[in-house]
């Protein structure tokens, strides 16, 4: 995304530093100055960004945490949605891409409980929006899942 949108800054957030290796190598190789990486637990993200500081949040292929005892760890649980609401600028957008229909449906239920404006949603984003420039940018997982014939679910929304 940093290549496609050089006028925007991108910050990858994850607790596992090894996941950044590919992205960091690519950023250096491509001389991308709009990329950074933050190694932290996502529930501490408010320590790194001020309220109303972030334009967009991308949640791509998170662990769906299917066990009922772990639902508070799902990245679209009410506690995380509240966190995102504080960090996002007015009109800021949350994007979710997932191969997991359970997680996608869980997210739709959670955001229905909140005051949000859904911009776009699909259970087959590449089938429904094949020419979309933003959706053409795919993660490694996304490429792998699509090669296996798995549809990719997508939803984007803003808090009102």
mmCIF file of C-alpha atoms in Angstrom:
data_model
loop_
_atom_site.group_PDB
_atom_site.id
_atom_site.type_symbol
_atom_site.label_atom_id
_atom_site.label_comp_id
_atom_site.label_asym_id
_atom_site.label_seq_id
_atom_site.Cartn_x
_atom_site.Cartn_y
_atom_site.Cartn_z
ATOM 1 C CA UNK A 1 0.000 0.000 0.000
ATOM 2 C CA UNK A 2 2.921 2.325 0.717
ATOM 3 C CA UNK A 3 4.009 2.008 -2.929
ATOM 4 C CA UNK A 4 0.527 2.726 -4.231
ATOM 5 C CA UNK A 5 -0.034 5.682 -1.902
ATOM 6 C CA UNK A 6 3.303 7.463 -1.394
ATOM 7 C CA UNK A 7 1.608 10.535 0.079
ATOM 8 C CA UNK A 8 0.287 8.516 3.054
ATOM 9 C CA UNK A 9 2.161 7.029 6.004
ATOM 10 C CA UNK A 10 1.722 3.372 6.948
ATOM 11 C CA UNK A 11 2.526 1.861 10.324
ATOM 12 C CA UNK A 12 2.375 -1.890 10.774
ATOM 13 C CA UNK A 13 1.536 -3.003 14.313
ATOM 14 C CA UNK A 14 2.193 -6.482 15.665
ATOM 15 C CA UNK A 15 3.687 -8.113 18.740
ATOM 16 C CA UNK A 16 5.768 -10.568 16.703
ATOM 17 C CA UNK A 17 8.788 -8.851 15.193
ATOM 18 C CA UNK A 18 9.459 -11.697 12.758
ATOM 19 C CA UNK A 19 6.285 -10.746 10.901
ATOM 20 C CA UNK A 20 7.819 -7.378 10.066
ATOM 21 C CA UNK A 21 10.892 -8.855 8.410
ATOM 22 C CA UNK A 22 9.413 -9.169 4.922
ATOM 23 C CA UNK A 23 7.790 -5.740 5.054
ATOM 24 C CA UNK A 24 10.906 -4.047 6.389
ATOM 25 C CA UNK A 25 13.092 -5.649 3.710
ATOM 26 C CA UNK A 26 10.625 -4.603 1.020
ATOM 27 C CA UNK A 27 10.446 -1.030 2.359
ATOM 28 C CA UNK A 28 14.243 -0.733 2.337
ATOM 29 C CA UNK A 29 14.546 -2.328 -1.109
ATOM 30 C CA UNK A 30 11.883 -0.015 -2.555
ATOM 31 C CA UNK A 31 13.251 3.029 -0.663
ATOM 32 C CA UNK A 32 9.847 3.649 0.906
ATOM 33 C CA UNK A 33 10.023 6.484 3.397
ATOM 34 C CA UNK A 34 6.348 6.286 4.350
ATOM 35 C CA UNK A 35 6.555 2.947 6.191
ATOM 36 C CA UNK A 36 7.217 2.213 9.855
ATOM 37 C CA UNK A 37 6.704 -0.722 12.177
ATOM 38 C CA UNK A 38 5.571 -0.749 15.789
ATOM 39 C CA UNK A 39 6.161 -3.848 17.869
ATOM 40 C CA UNK A 40 3.579 -3.857 20.630
ATOM 41 C CA UNK A 41 0.460 -5.616 21.798
ATOM 42 C CA UNK A 42 -2.515 -4.093 20.040
ATOM 43 C CA UNK A 43 -4.314 -3.394 23.311
ATOM 44 C CA UNK A 44 -1.536 -0.883 24.106
ATOM 45 C CA UNK A 45 -1.959 1.034 20.850
ATOM 46 C CA UNK A 46 -3.432 4.032 22.671
ATOM 47 C CA UNK A 47 -0.003 4.585 24.266
ATOM 48 C CA UNK A 48 1.472 5.332 20.834
ATOM 49 C CA UNK A 49 -1.256 7.371 19.147
ATOM 50 C CA UNK A 50 -3.258 10.301 20.447
ATOM 51 C CA UNK A 51 -7.004 10.616 20.216
ATOM 52 C CA UNK A 52 -8.147 11.628 16.714
ATOM 53 C CA UNK A 53 -4.679 11.025 15.234
ATOM 54 C CA UNK A 54 -5.268 8.080 12.877
ATOM 55 C CA UNK A 55 -6.962 8.295 9.460
ATOM 56 C CA UNK A 56 -7.494 4.600 8.776
ATOM 57 C CA UNK A 57 -7.101 1.274 10.527
ATOM 58 C CA UNK A 58 -6.598 -1.888 8.502
ATOM 59 C CA UNK A 59 -7.250 -5.211 10.202
ATOM 60 C CA UNK A 60 -6.025 -7.863 7.819
ATOM 61 C CA UNK A 61 -6.480 -11.564 8.431
ATOM 62 C CA UNK A 62 -6.423 -11.515 12.222
ATOM 63 C CA UNK A 63 -6.608 -14.600 14.369
ATOM 64 C CA UNK A 64 -10.396 -15.092 14.671
ATOM 65 C CA UNK A 65 -10.077 -16.298 18.279
ATOM 66 C CA UNK A 66 -13.027 -18.695 17.809
ATOM 67 C CA UNK A 67 -13.129 -19.942 21.395
ATOM 68 C CA UNK A 68 -15.907 -18.243 23.378
ATOM 69 C CA UNK A 69 -13.475 -17.652 26.262
ATOM 70 C CA UNK A 70 -11.270 -15.575 23.916
ATOM 71 C CA UNK A 71 -13.910 -13.346 22.336
ATOM 72 C CA UNK A 72 -12.571 -10.303 24.215
ATOM 73 C CA UNK A 73 -9.302 -10.802 22.272
ATOM 74 C CA UNK A 74 -10.996 -10.574 18.874
ATOM 75 C CA UNK A 75 -9.769 -7.421 17.169
ATOM 76 C CA UNK A 76 -13.323 -6.276 16.535
ATOM 77 C CA UNK A 77 -14.659 -6.955 20.033
ATOM 78 C CA UNK A 78 -16.371 -4.028 21.774
ATOM 79 C CA UNK A 79 -13.216 -3.128 23.709
ATOM 80 C CA UNK A 80 -11.149 -2.819 20.522
ATOM 81 C CA UNK A 81 -13.904 -0.953 18.687
ATOM 82 C CA UNK A 82 -13.949 1.572 21.541
ATOM 83 C CA UNK A 83 -10.185 1.936 21.218
ATOM 84 C CA UNK A 84 -10.388 2.483 17.464
ATOM 85 C CA UNK A 85 -13.166 5.035 17.921
ATOM 86 C CA UNK A 86 -10.865 7.149 20.124
ATOM 87 C CA UNK A 87 -7.827 6.893 17.851
ATOM 88 C CA UNK A 88 -9.568 7.669 14.574
ATOM 89 C CA UNK A 89 -10.065 11.179 13.294
ATOM 90 C CA UNK A 90 -13.694 12.123 12.644
ATOM 91 C CA UNK A 91 -14.698 10.238 9.508
ATOM 92 C CA UNK A 92 -11.750 7.842 9.875
ATOM 93 C CA UNK A 93 -12.294 4.385 8.447
ATOM 94 C CA UNK A 94 -11.767 0.878 9.774
ATOM 95 C CA UNK A 95 -11.146 -1.779 7.109
ATOM 96 C CA UNK A 96 -11.360 -5.509 7.791
ATOM 97 C CA UNK A 97 -10.260 -8.259 5.421
ATOM 98 C CA UNK A 98 -10.625 -11.867 6.506
ATOM 99 C CA UNK A 99 -10.998 -15.352 5.100
ATOM 100 C CA UNK A 100 -12.920 -16.403 8.218
ATOM 101 C CA UNK A 101 -16.691 -16.128 7.747
ATOM 102 C CA UNK A 102 -17.292 -16.638 11.482
ATOM 103 C CA UNK A 103 -15.073 -13.656 12.324
ATOM 104 C CA UNK A 104 -16.630 -11.538 9.577
ATOM 105 C CA UNK A 105 -20.162 -12.253 10.829
ATOM 106 C CA UNK A 106 -19.064 -11.622 14.417
ATOM 107 C CA UNK A 107 -17.705 -8.241 13.311
ATOM 108 C CA UNK A 108 -20.939 -7.329 11.527
ATOM 109 C CA UNK A 109 -22.877 -8.127 14.700
ATOM 110 C CA UNK A 110 -20.538 -6.024 16.864
ATOM 111 C CA UNK A 111 -20.616 -2.989 14.601
ATOM 112 C CA UNK A 112 -24.414 -3.251 14.334
ATOM 113 C CA UNK A 113 -24.457 -2.705 18.113
ATOM 114 C CA UNK A 114 -22.349 0.432 17.685
ATOM 115 C CA UNK A 115 -23.127 3.628 15.815
ATOM 116 C CA UNK A 116 -21.266 3.110 12.557
ATOM 117 C CA UNK A 117 -21.655 3.938 8.909
ATOM 118 C CA UNK A 118 -20.832 0.960 6.722
ATOM 119 C CA UNK A 119 -19.124 2.067 3.535
ATOM 120 C CA UNK A 120 -18.742 -1.291 1.840
ATOM 121 C CA UNK A 121 -19.210 -4.920 2.741
ATOM 122 C CA UNK A 122 -18.835 -8.152 0.863
ATOM 123 C CA UNK A 123 -18.367 -11.862 1.435
ATOM 124 C CA UNK A 124 -16.432 -12.014 -1.853
ATOM 125 C CA UNK A 125 -14.669 -8.695 -2.259
ATOM 126 C CA UNK A 126 -12.626 -9.737 -5.287
ATOM 127 C CA UNK A 127 -15.689 -11.096 -7.063
ATOM 128 C CA UNK A 128 -17.814 -8.043 -6.320
ATOM 129 C CA UNK A 129 -15.162 -5.350 -6.791
ATOM 130 C CA UNK A 130 -12.674 -6.842 -9.279
ATOM 131 C CA UNK A 131 -11.387 -3.490 -10.561
ATOM 132 C CA UNK A 132 -10.981 -1.774 -7.201
ATOM 133 C CA UNK A 133 -7.418 -0.441 -6.876
ATOM 134 C CA UNK A 134 -7.426 -0.763 -3.096
ATOM 135 C CA UNK A 135 -8.669 -4.356 -3.110
ATOM 136 C CA UNK A 136 -6.084 -5.295 -5.743
ATOM 137 C CA UNK A 137 -3.404 -4.862 -3.052
ATOM 138 C CA UNK A 138 -3.250 -8.225 -1.310
ATOM 139 C CA UNK A 139 -1.478 -9.636 1.694
ATOM 140 C CA UNK A 140 0.518 -12.862 1.519
ATOM 141 C CA UNK A 141 -2.295 -14.671 3.343
ATOM 142 C CA UNK A 142 -4.869 -13.239 0.994
ATOM 143 C CA UNK A 143 -2.984 -14.423 -2.088
ATOM 144 C CA UNK A 144 -2.627 -17.879 -0.540
ATOM 145 C CA UNK A 145 -6.297 -18.148 0.443
ATOM 146 C CA UNK A 146 -7.511 -16.970 -2.950
ATOM 147 C CA UNK A 147 -5.291 -19.554 -4.669
ATOM 148 C CA UNK A 148 -7.072 -22.180 -2.541
ATOM 149 C CA UNK A 149 -10.453 -20.876 -3.763
ATOM 150 C CA UNK A 150 -11.363 -19.177 -0.471
ATOM 151 C CA UNK A 151 -13.432 -15.995 -0.778
ATOM 152 C CA UNK A 152 -12.244 -12.918 1.064
ATOM 153 C CA UNK A 153 -14.713 -11.032 3.243
ATOM 154 C CA UNK A 154 -14.388 -7.271 3.594
ATOM 155 C CA UNK A 155 -16.120 -4.508 5.485
ATOM 156 C CA UNK A 156 -15.217 -0.860 5.941
ATOM 157 C CA UNK A 157 -16.954 1.454 8.354
ATOM 158 C CA UNK A 158 -16.729 4.769 10.194
ATOM 159 C CA UNK A 159 -17.909 5.663 13.658
ATOM 160 C CA UNK A 160 -20.655 8.273 13.798
#
